[in-house]
Coordinates of C-alpha atoms in Angstrom, one line a residue:
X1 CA 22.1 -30.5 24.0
X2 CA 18.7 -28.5 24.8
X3 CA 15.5 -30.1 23.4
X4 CA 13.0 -27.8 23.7
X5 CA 9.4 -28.8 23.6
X6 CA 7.2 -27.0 20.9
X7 CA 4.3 -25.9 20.7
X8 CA 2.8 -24.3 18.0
X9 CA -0.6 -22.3 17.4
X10 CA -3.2 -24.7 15.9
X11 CA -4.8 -22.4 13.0
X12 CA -1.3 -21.1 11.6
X13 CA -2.1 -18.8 8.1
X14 CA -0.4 -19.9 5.2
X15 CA 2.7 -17.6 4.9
X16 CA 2.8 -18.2 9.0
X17 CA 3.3 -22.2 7.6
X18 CA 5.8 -21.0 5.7
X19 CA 8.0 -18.9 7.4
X20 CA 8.3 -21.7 10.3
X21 CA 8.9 -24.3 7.9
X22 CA 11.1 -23.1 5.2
X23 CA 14.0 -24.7 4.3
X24 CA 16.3 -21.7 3.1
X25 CA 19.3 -20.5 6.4
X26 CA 18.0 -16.9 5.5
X27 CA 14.4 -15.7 5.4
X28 CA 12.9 -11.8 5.0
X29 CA 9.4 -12.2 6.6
X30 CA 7.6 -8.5 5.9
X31 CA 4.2 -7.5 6.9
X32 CA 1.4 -5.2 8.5
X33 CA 1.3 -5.0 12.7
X34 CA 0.0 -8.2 14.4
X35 CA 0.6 -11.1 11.7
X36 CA 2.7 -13.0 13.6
X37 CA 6.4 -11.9 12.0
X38 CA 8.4 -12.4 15.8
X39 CA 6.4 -15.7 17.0
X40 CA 7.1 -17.4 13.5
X41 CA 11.0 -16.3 13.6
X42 CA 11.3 -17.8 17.3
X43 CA 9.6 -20.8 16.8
X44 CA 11.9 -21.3 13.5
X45 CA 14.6 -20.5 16.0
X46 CA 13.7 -23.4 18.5
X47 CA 12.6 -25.7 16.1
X48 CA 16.3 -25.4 15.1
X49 CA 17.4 -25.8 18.5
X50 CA 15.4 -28.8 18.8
X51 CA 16.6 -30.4 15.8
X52 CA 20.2 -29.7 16.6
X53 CA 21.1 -27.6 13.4
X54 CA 22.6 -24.7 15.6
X55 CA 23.4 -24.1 19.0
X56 CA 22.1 -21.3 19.9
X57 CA 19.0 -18.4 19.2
X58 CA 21.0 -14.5 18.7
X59 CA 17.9 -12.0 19.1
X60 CA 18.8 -8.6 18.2
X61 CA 16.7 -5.2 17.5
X62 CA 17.6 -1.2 18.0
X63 CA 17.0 0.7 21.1
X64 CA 15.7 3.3 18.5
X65 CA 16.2 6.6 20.2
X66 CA 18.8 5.4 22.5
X67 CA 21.2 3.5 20.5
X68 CA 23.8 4.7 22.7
X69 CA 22.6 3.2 26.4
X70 CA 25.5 4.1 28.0
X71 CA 23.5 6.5 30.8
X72 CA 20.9 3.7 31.2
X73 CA 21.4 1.9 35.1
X74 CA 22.5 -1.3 35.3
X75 CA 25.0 -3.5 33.7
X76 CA 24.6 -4.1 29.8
X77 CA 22.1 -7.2 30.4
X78 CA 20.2 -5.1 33.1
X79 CA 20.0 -2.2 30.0
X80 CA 18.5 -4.5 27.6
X81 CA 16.3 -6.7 29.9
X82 CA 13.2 -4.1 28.9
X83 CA 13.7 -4.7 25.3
X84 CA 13.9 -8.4 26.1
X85 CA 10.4 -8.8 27.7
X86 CA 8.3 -9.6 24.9
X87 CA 11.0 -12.2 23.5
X88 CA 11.0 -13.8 26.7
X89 CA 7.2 -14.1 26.4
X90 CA 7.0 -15.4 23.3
X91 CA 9.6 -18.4 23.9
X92 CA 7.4 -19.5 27.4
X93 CA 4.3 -19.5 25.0
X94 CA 5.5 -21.9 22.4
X95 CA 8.0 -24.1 24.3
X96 CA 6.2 -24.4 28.2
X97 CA 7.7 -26.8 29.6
X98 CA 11.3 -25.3 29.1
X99 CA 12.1 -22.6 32.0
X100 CA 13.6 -19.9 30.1
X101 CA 16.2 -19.0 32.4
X102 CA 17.5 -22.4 31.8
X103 CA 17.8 -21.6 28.1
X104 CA 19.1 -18.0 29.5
X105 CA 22.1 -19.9 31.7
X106 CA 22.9 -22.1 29.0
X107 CA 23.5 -19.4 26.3
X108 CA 21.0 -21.1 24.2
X109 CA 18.9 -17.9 23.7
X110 CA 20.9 -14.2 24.0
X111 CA 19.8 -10.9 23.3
X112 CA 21.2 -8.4 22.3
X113 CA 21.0 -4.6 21.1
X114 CA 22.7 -3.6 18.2
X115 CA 25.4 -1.1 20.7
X116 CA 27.1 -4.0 21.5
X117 CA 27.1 -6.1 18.3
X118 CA 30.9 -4.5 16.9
X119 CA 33.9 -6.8 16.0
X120 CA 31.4 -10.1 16.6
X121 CA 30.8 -13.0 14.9
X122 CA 28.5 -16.0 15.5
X123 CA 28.5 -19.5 14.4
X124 CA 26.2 -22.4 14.3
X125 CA 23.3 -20.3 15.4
X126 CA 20.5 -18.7 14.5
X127 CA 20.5 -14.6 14.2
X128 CA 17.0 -13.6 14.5
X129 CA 16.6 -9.5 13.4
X130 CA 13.4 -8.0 14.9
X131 CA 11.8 -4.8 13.6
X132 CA 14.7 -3.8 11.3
X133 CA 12.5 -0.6 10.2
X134 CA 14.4 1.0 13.3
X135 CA 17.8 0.3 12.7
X136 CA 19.9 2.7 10.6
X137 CA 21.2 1.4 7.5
X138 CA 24.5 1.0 9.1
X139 CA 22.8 -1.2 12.1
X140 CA 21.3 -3.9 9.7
X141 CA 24.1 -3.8 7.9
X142 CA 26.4 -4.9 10.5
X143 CA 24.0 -7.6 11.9
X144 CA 24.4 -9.1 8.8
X145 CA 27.7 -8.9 8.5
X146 CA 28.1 -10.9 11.7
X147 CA 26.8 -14.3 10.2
X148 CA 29.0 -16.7 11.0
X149 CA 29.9 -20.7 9.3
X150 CA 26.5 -22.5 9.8
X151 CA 24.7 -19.5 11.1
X152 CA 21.0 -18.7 9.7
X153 CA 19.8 -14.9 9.8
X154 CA 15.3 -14.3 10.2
X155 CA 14.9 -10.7 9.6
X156 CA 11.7 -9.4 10.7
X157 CA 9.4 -5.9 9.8
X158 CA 7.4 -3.4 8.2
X159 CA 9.3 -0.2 6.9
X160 CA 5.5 1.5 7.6
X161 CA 6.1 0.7 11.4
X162 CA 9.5 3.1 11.7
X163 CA 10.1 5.2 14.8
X164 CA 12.6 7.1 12.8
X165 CA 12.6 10.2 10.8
X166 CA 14.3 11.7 8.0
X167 CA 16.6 10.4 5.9
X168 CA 17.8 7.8 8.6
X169 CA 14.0 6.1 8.2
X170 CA 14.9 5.1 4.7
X171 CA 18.3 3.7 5.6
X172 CA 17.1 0.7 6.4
X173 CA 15.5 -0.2 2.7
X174 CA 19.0 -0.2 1.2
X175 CA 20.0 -3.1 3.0
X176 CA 16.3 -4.8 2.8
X177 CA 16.6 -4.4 -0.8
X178 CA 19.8 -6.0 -1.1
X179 CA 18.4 -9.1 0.8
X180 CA 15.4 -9.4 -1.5
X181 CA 18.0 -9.4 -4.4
X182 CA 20.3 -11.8 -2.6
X183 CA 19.1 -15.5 -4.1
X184 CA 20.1 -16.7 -0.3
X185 CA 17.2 -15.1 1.0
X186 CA 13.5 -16.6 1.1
X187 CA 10.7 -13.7 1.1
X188 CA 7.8 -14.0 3.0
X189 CA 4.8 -11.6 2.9
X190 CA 2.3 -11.4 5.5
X191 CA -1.3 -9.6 4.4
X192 CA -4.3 -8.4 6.5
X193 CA -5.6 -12.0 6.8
X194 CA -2.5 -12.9 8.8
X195 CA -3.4 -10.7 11.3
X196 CA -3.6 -13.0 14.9
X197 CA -2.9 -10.5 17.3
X198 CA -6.5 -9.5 17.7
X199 CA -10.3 -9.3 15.5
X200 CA -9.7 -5.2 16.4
X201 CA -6.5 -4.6 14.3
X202 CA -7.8 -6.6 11.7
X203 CA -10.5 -4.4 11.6
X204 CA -8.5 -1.3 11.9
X205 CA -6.6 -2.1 9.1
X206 CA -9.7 -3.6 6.8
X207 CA -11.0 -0.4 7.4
X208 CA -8.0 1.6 6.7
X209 CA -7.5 0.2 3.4
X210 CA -11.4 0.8 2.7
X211 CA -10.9 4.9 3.3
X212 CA -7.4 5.0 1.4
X213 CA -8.7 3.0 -1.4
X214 CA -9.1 5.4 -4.7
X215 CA -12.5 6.2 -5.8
X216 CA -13.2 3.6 -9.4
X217 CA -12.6 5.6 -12.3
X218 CA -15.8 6.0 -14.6
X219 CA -15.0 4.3 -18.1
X220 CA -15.8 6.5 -20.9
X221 CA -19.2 6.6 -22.9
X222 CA -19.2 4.7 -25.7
X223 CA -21.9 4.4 -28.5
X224 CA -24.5 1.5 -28.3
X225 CA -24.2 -1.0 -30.9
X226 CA -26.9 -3.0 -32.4
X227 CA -25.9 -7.0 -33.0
X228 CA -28.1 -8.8 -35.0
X229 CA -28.1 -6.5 -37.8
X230 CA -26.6 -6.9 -41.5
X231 CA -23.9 -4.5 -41.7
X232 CA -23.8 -5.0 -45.3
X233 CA -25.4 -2.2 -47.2
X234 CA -25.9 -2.7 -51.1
X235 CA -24.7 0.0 -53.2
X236 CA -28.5 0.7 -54.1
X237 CA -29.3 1.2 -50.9
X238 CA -26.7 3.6 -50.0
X239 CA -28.0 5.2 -53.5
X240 CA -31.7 5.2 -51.8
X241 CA -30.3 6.6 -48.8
X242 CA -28.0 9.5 -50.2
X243 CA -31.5 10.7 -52.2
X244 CA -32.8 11.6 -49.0
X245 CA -30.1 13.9 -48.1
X246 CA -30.4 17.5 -49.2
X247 CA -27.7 18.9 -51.7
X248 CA -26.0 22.5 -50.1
X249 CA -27.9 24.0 -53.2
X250 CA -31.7 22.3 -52.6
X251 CA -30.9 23.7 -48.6
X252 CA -29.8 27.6 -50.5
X253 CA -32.6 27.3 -52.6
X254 CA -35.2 26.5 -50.0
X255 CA -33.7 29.3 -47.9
X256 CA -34.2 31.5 -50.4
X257 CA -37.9 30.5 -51.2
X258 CA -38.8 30.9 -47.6
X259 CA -37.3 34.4 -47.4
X260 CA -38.7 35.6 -50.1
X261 CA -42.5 34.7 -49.2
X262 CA -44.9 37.1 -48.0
X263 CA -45.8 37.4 -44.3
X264 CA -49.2 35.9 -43.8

C-alpha cells in the first residue's frame, strides 16, 4: 500500500481546515478564484491514501469546449495529459518525496475527462470533481452516479467561473442543488479571506465587491424629540393654551376690520 508523505501549508484558513479535515465521504467545497478549493480536495485525497481508507484518487473535470476529444492527437491519456498538468503539480507540492509517476504506475492517482467516464464504476476510492461549473448537467450527473461501495466524492467550484453559455451554464446548479439538499453532503464555503493564490486577486476581488456594493439608503427624516420633558399636560393648561388660538370668527372678524380701514 502507498504511504504518501504530506505536507500541508502552515497558515491554512479556517474553511481550508475544514475541508481537509472533515469527516463526511462527500463534501461540496464552493468559492471565489484562488481560495484553495483543488489543493484542499487533493490533500483530502492523499491524506486518505495515506490512511488506507481507499485505494485510489479519481480526478475528473470537463474539457469544456471539447468534450468530445476524439480529433485531439494522441492516445486518450496523451489527450488528457494538458488538462492533467496542474493536478500533477499540486500532488508534487504537498506530498515531495513521493514521485508522482510512481503514484501514476500504481493507479493510485488517475485522471480522467468526463468523455470517457460512461458505464463506470469506482470503489474504495476517492472521486475528486474539479470545476463542475463546466460540466453540463448531464456531466455532473453521471460522475456522481459513478460512486461506488466505499467511494468518497470532493466536488469542487464556483458557478461564477463557467466557460459556458446559455442555458447549458445553469445546468450544472440542478445537480449542485441537489447535493446541498442531500444530508450526505458536507458544505464548505470559501470567502475573499481564503484567497492564497496571490495579495493581487485578493485585492481584485476586495475591490470588486467595493464598486458593486449598493450605495446606503438614506433613512427617512424623522422629527426631533425632546427627553426630559413632562409629557403630561393638565387639562388647565391645555385650557391656557387653546385661549391663545384664534377662533375662524376672531380671524373673519379681524379680516374684515383691516379691510375696512382707511389707507393712511
Amino acid at each position: 500500500m502507498c504511504k504518501p508523505e504530506i505536507r500541508l501549508h502552515p497558515r491554512l484558513t479556517k474553511p481550508q481546515k475544514e475541508a481537509i479535515l472533515s469527516k463526511s465521504p462527500f463534501i461540496l467545497l464552493t468559492g471565489v478564484a484562488g481560495t484553495g478549493k483543488t489543493y484542499c480536495a487533493i490533500a483530502r485525497g492523499l491524506q486518505l491514501i495515506r490512511d488506507g481508507i481507499v485505494d485510489k484518487i479519481i480526478i475528473v473535470r470537463s474539457a469544456v469546449a471539447v468534450r468530445s476529444i476524439g480529433f485531439l492527437p494522441g492516445d486518450d491519456a496523451e489527450k488528457a495529459d494538458p488538462y492533467a498538468a496542474p493536478y500533477v503539480d499540486l500532488i508534487k507540492d504537498i506530498s515531495p518525496k513521493t514521485p508522482y509517476k510512481m503514484l501514476e504506475s500504481k493507479k493510485v492517482v488517475e485522471f480522467h475527462l468526463t468523455s470517457f467516464l460512461r458505464g463506470m464504476t469506482y470503489d474504495d476510492a476517492v472521486i475528486i470533481v474539479d470545476e463542475f461549473q463546466n460540466m453540463s448537467e448531464h456531466e455532473l450527473q453521471t460522475v456522481a452516479t459513478r460512486v461506488g461501495h466505499n467511494t468518497q466524492l470532493i466536488v469542487c467550484g464556483d458557478s461564477d467561473q463557467t466557460d459556458l453559455h446559455g442555458a447549458e451554464a445553469q445546468g450544472h446548479k440542478h445537480v449542485i442543488n441537489v447535493f446541498r439538499h442531500m444530508p450526505e453532503f458536507h458544505t464548505v464555503t470559501f470567502g475573499v479571506n481564503d484567497i492564497v493564490r496571490s495579495p493581487f486577486v485578493k485585492s481584485y476581488y476586495k475591490t470588486k465587491a467595493k464598486l458593486l456594493a449598493p450605495a446606503p439608503v438614506a433613512k427617512p427624516w424623522k422629527a426631533p424629540t425632546f427627553s426630559g420633558l413632562d409629557d403630561t399636560i393638565s387639562s388647565n393648561e391645555v385650557s391656557q393654551t387653546a385661549r391663545c388660538i384664534p377662533t375662524a370668527e376672531e380671524t373673519a372678524d379681524e379680516e374684515t376690520w383691516d379691510a375696512d380701514q382707511p389707507a393712511t
